[in-house]
Amino acid sequence: MLKTSITLFPLLAVTCWGHGIIKIPQRRLIGPAMLASCGAGPYNNIKADTYGPIENAVAKIGSDTKSDCDLYFCKGLKYEDNTANVYSYTVGQIVNMQTDIEAHHRGYCNVSILSTETKKIISGPLIAWPFWGMQYPYPPEESNFNITIPDLGTQCKEPGKCVIQWYWYSPPNNASYPGGNNQTYESCIDFTA
């Protein structure tokens, strides 16, 4: 059975657009641990469409999908496939992040720090965007932005314990969010602090 822990942040949410990913810093990538956990359907879907919504991968769940596959946490991508991509940050360090967006849908967007154990926010949002409409190209502050690493105590001292998560959700098309499509996008960055 697929474990699905969807965390929506309506009170903290603001608007952005996308089929997208974080391109800087290096986000979690697909690999054999994800294949072993989530099975061929979700793996092949994400491999073929890195920018695509999580819901497309969920639609490909098969009998080879294991209970530890959580497509709604870091898109199902695993730390074990990304041990060479762990950043070391210090409290107060400014981290530049850059997005690559392929499609335009209104939605909520923010960056937070999550525990990989609880899959819950432990700090954030560190940044969120005000409503900015269907502007293209994207305003620089929404496609090339900085976050500041907060004091996390010892929670993120060891690799694999925390991620910086770029989270974007486009609600169903409605009067408040014309162009919405009921899709979720995430990119996670493994780090220590």
PDB file of C-alpha atoms in Angstrom:
ATOM      1  CA  MET A   1       0.000   0.000   0.000  1.00  0.00           C
ATOM      2  CA  LEU A   2       1.305   3.455  -0.868  1.00  0.00           C
ATOM      3  CA  LYS A   3       1.838   5.767   2.038  1.00  0.00           C
ATOM      4  CA  THR A   4       0.507   9.223   1.142  1.00  0.00           C
ATOM      5  CA  SER A   5       1.123  12.039   3.553  1.00  0.00           C
ATOM      6  CA  ILE A   6      -0.081  15.195   1.882  1.00  0.00           C
ATOM      7  CA  THR A   7       0.715  18.343   3.796  1.00  0.00           C
ATOM      8  CA  LEU A   8      -0.997  21.474   2.519  1.00  0.00           C
ATOM      9  CA  PHE A   9      -0.316  24.865   4.009  1.00  0.00           C
ATOM     10  CA  PRO A  10      -3.354  27.032   3.182  1.00  0.00           C
ATOM     11  CA  LEU A  11      -2.647  29.616   5.882  1.00  0.00           C
ATOM     12  CA  LEU A  12       0.990  29.983   4.883  1.00  0.00           C
ATOM     13  CA  ALA A  13       0.464  29.606   1.178  1.00  0.00           C
ATOM     14  CA  VAL A  14       0.916  32.203  -1.487  1.00  0.00           C
ATOM     15  CA  THR A  15       0.810  32.071  -5.247  1.00  0.00           C
ATOM     16  CA  CYS A  16       3.320  30.909  -7.848  1.00  0.00           C
ATOM     17  CA  TRP A  17       3.208  28.993 -11.163  1.00  0.00           C
ATOM     18  CA  GLY A  18       4.793  25.892 -12.596  1.00  0.00           C
ATOM     19  CA  HIS A  19       5.519  22.494 -13.820  1.00  0.00           C
ATOM     20  CA  GLY A  20       8.878  22.934 -12.277  1.00  0.00           C
ATOM     21  CA  ILE A  21      11.922  21.981 -10.286  1.00  0.00           C
ATOM     22  CA  ILE A  22      14.711  23.536  -8.286  1.00  0.00           C
ATOM     23  CA  LYS A  23      17.823  23.469 -10.465  1.00  0.00           C
ATOM     24  CA  ILE A  24      20.232  25.132  -7.965  1.00  0.00           C
ATOM     25  CA  PRO A  25      21.251  23.759  -5.472  1.00  0.00           C
ATOM     26  CA  GLN A  26      21.248  20.196  -6.761  1.00  0.00           C
ATOM     27  CA  ARG A  27      17.900  18.630  -5.844  1.00  0.00           C
ATOM     28  CA  ARG A  28      17.303  14.955  -5.120  1.00  0.00           C
ATOM     29  CA  LEU A  29      17.538  12.856  -8.265  1.00  0.00           C
ATOM     30  CA  ILE A  30      15.968   9.566  -9.271  1.00  0.00           C
ATOM     31  CA  GLY A  31      17.914   6.345  -8.639  1.00  0.00           C
ATOM     32  CA  PRO A  32      17.758   2.623  -7.821  1.00  0.00           C
ATOM     33  CA  ALA A  33      16.525   3.097  -4.229  1.00  0.00           C
ATOM     34  CA  MET A  34      13.501   4.986  -5.547  1.00  0.00           C
ATOM     35  CA  LEU A  35      12.873   2.232  -8.113  1.00  0.00           C
ATOM     36  CA  ALA A  36      13.086  -0.448  -5.395  1.00  0.00           C
ATOM     37  CA  SER A  37      10.662   1.453  -3.165  1.00  0.00           C
ATOM     38  CA  CYS A  38       8.143   2.926  -5.599  1.00  0.00           C
ATOM     39  CA  GLY A  39       8.242   0.410  -8.428  1.00  0.00           C
ATOM     40  CA  ALA A  40       8.610   0.716 -12.172  1.00  0.00           C
ATOM     41  CA  GLY A  41       5.472   2.778 -12.866  1.00  0.00           C
ATOM     42  CA  PRO A  42       6.250   5.821 -10.699  1.00  0.00           C
ATOM     43  CA  TYR A  43       9.990   5.498 -11.396  1.00  0.00           C
ATOM     44  CA  ASN A  44       9.537   5.504 -15.178  1.00  0.00           C
ATOM     45  CA  ASN A  45       7.037   8.359 -14.986  1.00  0.00           C
ATOM     46  CA  ILE A  46       9.393  10.606 -13.000  1.00  0.00           C
ATOM     47  CA  LYS A  47      12.396   9.575 -15.083  1.00  0.00           C
ATOM     48  CA  ALA A  48      10.530  10.522 -18.285  1.00  0.00           C
ATOM     49  CA  ASP A  49       9.067  13.761 -16.888  1.00  0.00           C
ATOM     50  CA  THR A  50      11.240  15.267 -14.164  1.00  0.00           C
ATOM     51  CA  TYR A  51       9.133  18.447 -14.170  1.00  0.00           C
ATOM     52  CA  GLY A  52       5.789  16.646 -14.005  1.00  0.00           C
ATOM     53  CA  PRO A  53       3.319  16.639 -11.130  1.00  0.00           C
ATOM     54  CA  ILE A  54       3.394  14.038  -8.399  1.00  0.00           C
ATOM     55  CA  GLU A  55      -0.157  12.993  -9.304  1.00  0.00           C
ATOM     56  CA  ASN A  56       1.097  11.579 -12.623  1.00  0.00           C
ATOM     57  CA  ALA A  57       3.483   9.257 -10.750  1.00  0.00           C
ATOM     58  CA  VAL A  58       0.741   8.279  -8.276  1.00  0.00           C
ATOM     59  CA  ALA A  59      -1.410   7.200 -11.239  1.00  0.00           C
ATOM     60  CA  LYS A  60       1.338   4.704 -12.178  1.00  0.00           C
ATOM     61  CA  ILE A  61       1.444   2.876  -8.823  1.00  0.00           C
ATOM     62  CA  GLY A  62       1.608  -0.875  -9.377  1.00  0.00           C
ATOM     63  CA  SER A  63       1.883  -4.107  -7.466  1.00  0.00           C
ATOM     64  CA  ASP A  64       5.647  -3.513  -7.108  1.00  0.00           C
ATOM     65  CA  THR A  65       5.100  -0.274  -5.123  1.00  0.00           C
ATOM     66  CA  LYS A  66       6.130  -0.831  -1.487  1.00  0.00           C
ATOM     67  CA  SER A  67       4.689   0.724   1.663  1.00  0.00           C
ATOM     68  CA  ASP A  68       7.790   2.908   2.196  1.00  0.00           C
ATOM     69  CA  CYS A  69       7.166   4.762  -1.079  1.00  0.00           C
ATOM     70  CA  ASP A  70       5.827   8.214  -0.246  1.00  0.00           C
ATOM     71  CA  LEU A  71       5.430  10.079  -3.521  1.00  0.00           C
ATOM     72  CA  TYR A  72       4.113  13.115  -1.639  1.00  0.00           C
ATOM     73  CA  PHE A  73       7.394  13.493   0.248  1.00  0.00           C
ATOM     74  CA  CYS A  74      10.231  14.682  -1.982  1.00  0.00           C
ATOM     75  CA  LYS A  75       8.405  13.140  -4.939  1.00  0.00           C
ATOM     76  CA  GLY A  76       9.371   9.678  -3.642  1.00  0.00           C
ATOM     77  CA  LEU A  77      13.051  10.383  -4.329  1.00  0.00           C
ATOM     78  CA  LYS A  78      15.348   8.772  -1.797  1.00  0.00           C
ATOM     79  CA  TYR A  79      18.273  10.025   0.258  1.00  0.00           C
ATOM     80  CA  GLU A  80      20.098   6.760  -0.514  1.00  0.00           C
ATOM     81  CA  ASP A  81      20.274   7.790  -4.185  1.00  0.00           C
ATOM     82  CA  ASN A  82      21.619  11.223  -3.282  1.00  0.00           C
ATOM     83  CA  THR A  83      24.335  10.769  -0.663  1.00  0.00           C
ATOM     84  CA  ALA A  84      26.816  12.558  -2.961  1.00  0.00           C
ATOM     85  CA  ASN A  85      24.526  15.613  -3.072  1.00  0.00           C
ATOM     86  CA  VAL A  86      24.412  16.586   0.618  1.00  0.00           C
ATOM     87  CA  TYR A  87      25.175  20.240   1.313  1.00  0.00           C
ATOM     88  CA  SER A  88      26.723  21.447   4.557  1.00  0.00           C
ATOM     89  CA  TYR A  89      25.318  24.784   5.754  1.00  0.00           C
ATOM     90  CA  THR A  90      25.745  26.896   8.873  1.00  0.00           C
ATOM     91  CA  VAL A  91      23.205  28.900  10.846  1.00  0.00           C
ATOM     92  CA  GLY A  92      22.645  32.233   9.127  1.00  0.00           C
ATOM     93  CA  GLN A  93      24.149  31.093   5.830  1.00  0.00           C
ATOM     94  CA  ILE A  94      22.423  32.486   2.764  1.00  0.00           C
ATOM     95  CA  VAL A  95      21.631  29.823   0.170  1.00  0.00           C
ATOM     96  CA  ASN A  96      20.802  30.773  -3.421  1.00  0.00           C
ATOM     97  CA  MET A  97      18.020  28.759  -5.051  1.00  0.00           C
ATOM     98  CA  GLN A  98      16.996  28.812  -8.698  1.00  0.00           C
ATOM     99  CA  THR A  99      13.902  27.320 -10.288  1.00  0.00           C
ATOM    100  CA  ASP A 100      13.260  26.004 -13.762  1.00  0.00           C
ATOM    101  CA  ILE A 101       9.568  26.232 -14.666  1.00  0.00           C
ATOM    102  CA  GLU A 102       8.132  24.653 -17.816  1.00  0.00           C
ATOM    103  CA  ALA A 103       4.398  25.351 -17.498  1.00  0.00           C
ATOM    104  CA  HIS A 104       2.254  28.015 -15.895  1.00  0.00           C
ATOM    105  CA  HIS A 105      -0.415  27.181 -13.300  1.00  0.00           C
ATOM    106  CA  ARG A 106      -1.498  29.283 -10.355  1.00  0.00           C
ATOM    107  CA  GLY A 107      -0.884  27.871  -6.926  1.00  0.00           C
ATOM    108  CA  TYR A 108       0.632  28.018  -3.464  1.00  0.00           C
ATOM    109  CA  CYS A 109       4.412  27.991  -3.191  1.00  0.00           C
ATOM    110  CA  ASN A 110       6.957  28.091  -0.384  1.00  0.00           C
ATOM    111  CA  VAL A 111      10.305  26.779   0.826  1.00  0.00           C
ATOM    112  CA  SER A 112      10.537  25.077   4.220  1.00  0.00           C
ATOM    113  CA  ILE A 113      12.810  22.708   6.108  1.00  0.00           C
ATOM    114  CA  LEU A 114      11.347  19.277   6.806  1.00  0.00           C
ATOM    115  CA  SER A 115      12.386  16.342   8.952  1.00  0.00           C
ATOM    116  CA  THR A 116      12.835  13.212   6.852  1.00  0.00           C
ATOM    117  CA  GLU A 117      11.736  11.107   9.815  1.00  0.00           C
ATOM    118  CA  THR A 118       8.430  12.850  10.581  1.00  0.00           C
ATOM    119  CA  LYS A 119       7.985  14.360   7.088  1.00  0.00           C
ATOM    120  CA  LYS A 120       6.790  17.550   8.767  1.00  0.00           C
ATOM    121  CA  ILE A 121       7.974  21.137   8.676  1.00  0.00           C
ATOM    122  CA  ILE A 122      10.523  21.960  11.356  1.00  0.00           C
ATOM    123  CA  SER A 123      11.192  25.491  10.093  1.00  0.00           C
ATOM    124  CA  GLY A 124       9.374  27.673   7.647  1.00  0.00           C
ATOM    125  CA  PRO A 125       8.270  28.762   5.353  1.00  0.00           C
ATOM    126  CA  LEU A 126      11.661  30.361   4.862  1.00  0.00           C
ATOM    127  CA  ILE A 127      10.338  32.202   1.837  1.00  0.00           C
ATOM    128  CA  ALA A 128       6.989  32.511   0.109  1.00  0.00           C
ATOM    129  CA  TRP A 129       5.837  34.478  -2.900  1.00  0.00           C
ATOM    130  CA  PRO A 130       3.029  37.035  -3.161  1.00  0.00           C
ATOM    131  CA  PHE A 131       0.442  36.656  -5.909  1.00  0.00           C
ATOM    132  CA  TRP A 132       2.075  37.806  -9.135  1.00  0.00           C
ATOM    133  CA  GLY A 133      -0.225  36.707 -11.956  1.00  0.00           C
ATOM    134  CA  MET A 134       0.749  35.061 -15.237  1.00  0.00           C
ATOM    135  CA  GLN A 135       3.948  37.008 -15.758  1.00  0.00           C
ATOM    136  CA  TYR A 136       6.515  35.488 -18.043  1.00  0.00           C
ATOM    137  CA  PRO A 137       9.426  35.588 -17.893  1.00  0.00           C
ATOM    138  CA  TYR A 138       9.203  35.103 -14.171  1.00  0.00           C
ATOM    139  CA  PRO A 139      10.200  37.990 -11.937  1.00  0.00           C
ATOM    140  CA  PRO A 140      13.827  37.432 -10.862  1.00  0.00           C
ATOM    141  CA  GLU A 141      12.865  37.241  -7.181  1.00  0.00           C
ATOM    142  CA  GLU A 142      10.671  34.223  -7.927  1.00  0.00           C
ATOM    143  CA  SER A 143      13.072  32.252 -10.108  1.00  0.00           C
ATOM    144  CA  ASN A 144      16.401  33.166  -8.466  1.00  0.00           C
ATOM    145  CA  PHE A 145      16.064  33.774  -4.730  1.00  0.00           C
ATOM    146  CA  ASN A 146      17.817  33.298  -1.403  1.00  0.00           C
ATOM    147  CA  ILE A 147      16.889  31.604   1.830  1.00  0.00           C
ATOM    148  CA  THR A 148      18.670  31.899   5.177  1.00  0.00           C
ATOM    149  CA  ILE A 149      19.431  28.750   7.163  1.00  0.00           C
ATOM    150  CA  PRO A 150      17.779  29.095  10.582  1.00  0.00           C
ATOM    151  CA  ASP A 151      18.992  27.715  13.887  1.00  0.00           C
ATOM    152  CA  LEU A 152      17.788  24.115  13.826  1.00  0.00           C
ATOM    153  CA  GLY A 153      19.609  22.952  16.947  1.00  0.00           C
ATOM    154  CA  THR A 154      20.875  19.416  16.374  1.00  0.00           C
ATOM    155  CA  GLN A 155      17.884  18.252  14.280  1.00  0.00           C
ATOM    156  CA  CYS A 156      19.769  18.486  10.973  1.00  0.00           C
ATOM    157  CA  LYS A 157      23.286  17.673  12.142  1.00  0.00           C
ATOM    158  CA  GLU A 158      23.418  14.250  10.466  1.00  0.00           C
ATOM    159  CA  PRO A 159      23.050  13.643   6.710  1.00  0.00           C
ATOM    160  CA  GLY A 160      19.664  12.277   5.704  1.00  0.00           C
ATOM    161  CA  LYS A 161      17.764  13.845   8.623  1.00  0.00           C
ATOM    162  CA  CYS A 162      16.485  17.019   6.922  1.00  0.00           C
ATOM    163  CA  VAL A 163      15.644  18.474   3.530  1.00  0.00           C
ATOM    164  CA  ILE A 164      15.002  21.924   2.181  1.00  0.00           C
ATOM    165  CA  GLN A 165      11.733  21.485   0.320  1.00  0.00           C
ATOM    166  CA  TRP A 166      10.409  23.687  -2.482  1.00  0.00           C
ATOM    167  CA  TYR A 167       6.683  22.960  -2.406  1.00  0.00           C
ATOM    168  CA  TRP A 168       4.151  24.071  -4.997  1.00  0.00           C
ATOM    169  CA  TYR A 169       0.486  23.120  -5.242  1.00  0.00           C
ATOM    170  CA  SER A 170      -1.899  24.282  -7.944  1.00  0.00           C
ATOM    171  CA  PRO A 171      -5.485  23.939  -6.688  1.00  0.00           C
ATOM    172  CA  PRO A 172      -8.328  23.044  -9.041  1.00  0.00           C
ATOM    173  CA  ASN A 173      -9.266  25.749 -11.521  1.00  0.00           C
ATOM    174  CA  ASN A 174     -11.655  28.227  -9.842  1.00  0.00           C
ATOM    175  CA  ALA A 175     -12.423  31.951  -9.656  1.00  0.00           C
ATOM    176  CA  SER A 176      -9.574  32.561  -7.190  1.00  0.00           C
ATOM    177  CA  TYR A 177      -7.067  30.451  -9.126  1.00  0.00           C
ATOM    178  CA  PRO A 178      -7.939  30.494 -12.825  1.00  0.00           C
ATOM    179  CA  GLY A 179      -5.516  28.216 -14.588  1.00  0.00           C
ATOM    180  CA  GLY A 180      -5.187  25.913 -11.569  1.00  0.00           C
ATOM    181  CA  ASN A 181      -4.897  22.203 -12.291  1.00  0.00           C
ATOM    182  CA  ASN A 182      -4.953  20.284  -8.977  1.00  0.00           C
ATOM    183  CA  GLN A 183      -1.313  19.213  -9.173  1.00  0.00           C
ATOM    184  CA  THR A 184       1.638  19.093  -6.767  1.00  0.00           C
ATOM    185  CA  TYR A 185       5.323  19.748  -7.434  1.00  0.00           C
ATOM    186  CA  GLU A 186       8.251  19.307  -5.049  1.00  0.00           C
ATOM    187  CA  SER A 187      12.012  19.459  -5.083  1.00  0.00           C
ATOM    188  CA  CYS A 188      14.118  18.499  -2.055  1.00  0.00           C
ATOM    189  CA  ILE A 189      17.710  19.378  -1.205  1.00  0.00           C
ATOM    190  CA  ASP A 190      19.569  17.190   1.296  1.00  0.00           C
ATOM    191  CA  PHE A 191      21.710  19.129   3.755  1.00  0.00           C
ATOM    192  CA  THR A 192      23.242  19.258   7.205  1.00  0.00           C
ATOM    193  CA  ALA A 193      23.411  22.281   9.503  1.00  0.00           C
TER     194      ALA A 193
END
